[in-house]
Short mmCIF file of C-alpha atoms in Angstrom, two decimals:
data_model
loop_
_atom_site.label_atom_id
_atom_site.label_comp_id
_atom_site.label_asym_id
_atom_site.label_seq_id
_atom_site.Cartn_x
_atom_site.Cartn_y
_atom_site.Cartn_z
CA MET A 1 2.08 -0.43 24.14
CA SER A 2 0.74 -2.97 26.65
CA ALA A 3 -2.87 -4.20 26.64
CA TYR A 4 -3.27 -4.13 30.43
CA ALA A 5 -1.73 -0.67 30.78
CA SER A 6 -3.86 0.68 27.96
CA LEU A 7 -7.12 -0.48 29.52
CA ALA A 8 -6.00 0.79 32.93
CA ASP A 9 -5.89 4.25 31.38
CA ALA A 10 -9.50 3.95 30.19
CA SER A 11 -11.70 6.63 31.68
CA ASN A 12 -14.92 4.67 32.21
CA ALA A 13 -15.28 5.50 35.91
CA ASN A 14 -18.66 3.75 36.20
CA ASP A 15 -17.39 0.31 35.22
CA HIS A 16 -16.95 -1.64 38.48
CA ARG A 17 -15.12 -4.46 36.66
CA LEU A 18 -12.51 -2.02 35.40
CA ALA A 19 -12.13 -0.57 38.90
CA LYS A 20 -11.62 -4.09 40.29
CA GLN A 21 -9.04 -4.86 37.61
CA LYS A 22 -7.13 -1.63 38.30
CA GLN A 23 -6.64 -2.79 41.91
CA ARG A 24 -4.72 -5.76 40.54
CA LEU A 25 -2.31 -3.58 38.57
CA CYS A 26 0.81 -1.78 39.73
CA PRO A 27 -0.15 1.88 40.19
CA LYS A 28 3.23 2.99 38.84
CA ASN A 29 3.42 1.13 35.51
CA LYS A 30 -0.18 -0.22 35.27
CA GLU A 31 1.02 -3.75 34.56
CA PRO A 32 -0.14 -6.84 36.49
CA LEU A 33 1.30 -6.93 40.02
CA PHE A 34 2.63 -10.40 39.21
CA THR A 35 2.45 -13.08 36.53
CA ASN A 36 4.92 -15.47 38.18
CA VAL A 37 5.22 -16.59 41.81
CA THR A 38 7.97 -18.86 43.11
CA LYS A 39 9.51 -19.25 46.55
CA ASP A 40 12.20 -16.68 45.62
CA PHE A 41 10.35 -14.37 43.22
CA LYS A 42 7.01 -12.63 42.78
CA GLY A 43 6.75 -10.27 39.84
CA THR A 44 5.69 -9.61 36.29
CA LEU A 45 7.48 -11.48 33.51
CA ASP A 46 4.68 -11.57 30.94
CA TYR A 47 3.11 -8.81 28.86
CA ILE A 48 0.77 -8.45 25.90
CA LEU A 49 2.33 -5.88 23.59
CA TYR A 50 0.65 -4.48 20.50
CA THR A 51 0.98 -1.78 17.88
CA SER A 52 -1.48 0.99 18.64
CA ASN A 53 -1.73 2.25 15.05
CA SER A 54 -3.47 -0.96 13.99
CA LEU A 55 -4.97 -2.52 17.14
CA GLN A 56 -6.95 -1.36 20.17
CA PRO A 57 -7.51 -3.62 23.20
CA THR A 58 -11.19 -3.94 24.07
CA ALA A 59 -10.98 -6.42 26.96
CA VAL A 60 -8.50 -8.36 29.07
CA ILE A 61 -8.94 -11.44 31.22
CA GLU A 62 -9.46 -10.64 34.90
CA LEU A 63 -6.33 -11.09 36.96
CA PRO A 64 -6.49 -13.09 40.19
CA ILE A 65 -5.44 -11.62 43.52
CA GLU A 66 -2.60 -13.25 45.43
CA SER A 67 -4.90 -14.96 47.96
CA GLU A 68 -6.76 -16.67 45.09
CA ILE A 69 -3.49 -18.23 43.91
CA LEU A 70 -1.72 -18.99 47.14
CA SER A 71 -3.85 -20.68 49.76
CA ARG A 72 -0.83 -21.33 52.01
CA PRO A 73 2.08 -18.96 52.75
CA ASP A 74 4.68 -21.42 51.38
CA GLU A 75 2.74 -22.15 48.17
CA GLN A 76 3.94 -21.09 44.72
CA LEU A 77 3.10 -21.59 41.05
CA PRO A 78 2.38 -24.09 39.64
CA ASN A 79 -0.03 -25.60 42.13
CA ALA A 80 -3.24 -27.64 42.17
CA GLN A 81 -5.35 -24.65 41.09
CA PHE A 82 -2.95 -23.08 38.56
CA SER A 83 -1.10 -25.61 36.39
CA SER A 84 1.60 -23.26 35.08
CA ASP A 85 4.30 -21.20 36.76
CA HIS A 86 2.96 -18.19 34.80
CA LEU A 87 -0.53 -16.70 34.95
CA ALA A 88 -2.47 -16.66 31.70
CA LEU A 89 -2.87 -13.22 30.14
CA LEU A 90 -5.49 -12.71 27.46
CA SER A 91 -6.65 -9.68 25.53
CA GLU A 92 -9.32 -9.06 22.92
CA PHE A 93 -8.50 -6.49 20.24
CA SER A 94 -10.30 -4.58 17.56
CA TYR A 95 -8.68 -3.39 14.35
CA VAL A 96 -8.07 0.32 13.95
CA ARG A 97 -8.62 1.62 10.47
CA GLY A 98 -6.01 4.10 9.44
#
């Protein structure tokens, strides 16, 4: 199970932050639209996987939109604003008692 996909399935329709985050996920697989951007590639290479019988994601870091990362059309990662060629993914979990 993936932390971003799991929270995308959450049914809290009144949470505007969740709605904003869902716009930054692929509608088909509910993963980030991209975690790596180079001149020849833009896609998702990174995931946060977990075991759902012992953990439940409670929050994830907000993903940036492409225009926040790439200020010029020929720009890629890393750049002056993002120091790695991969975006940071972060999730908070709670333990599930079985």
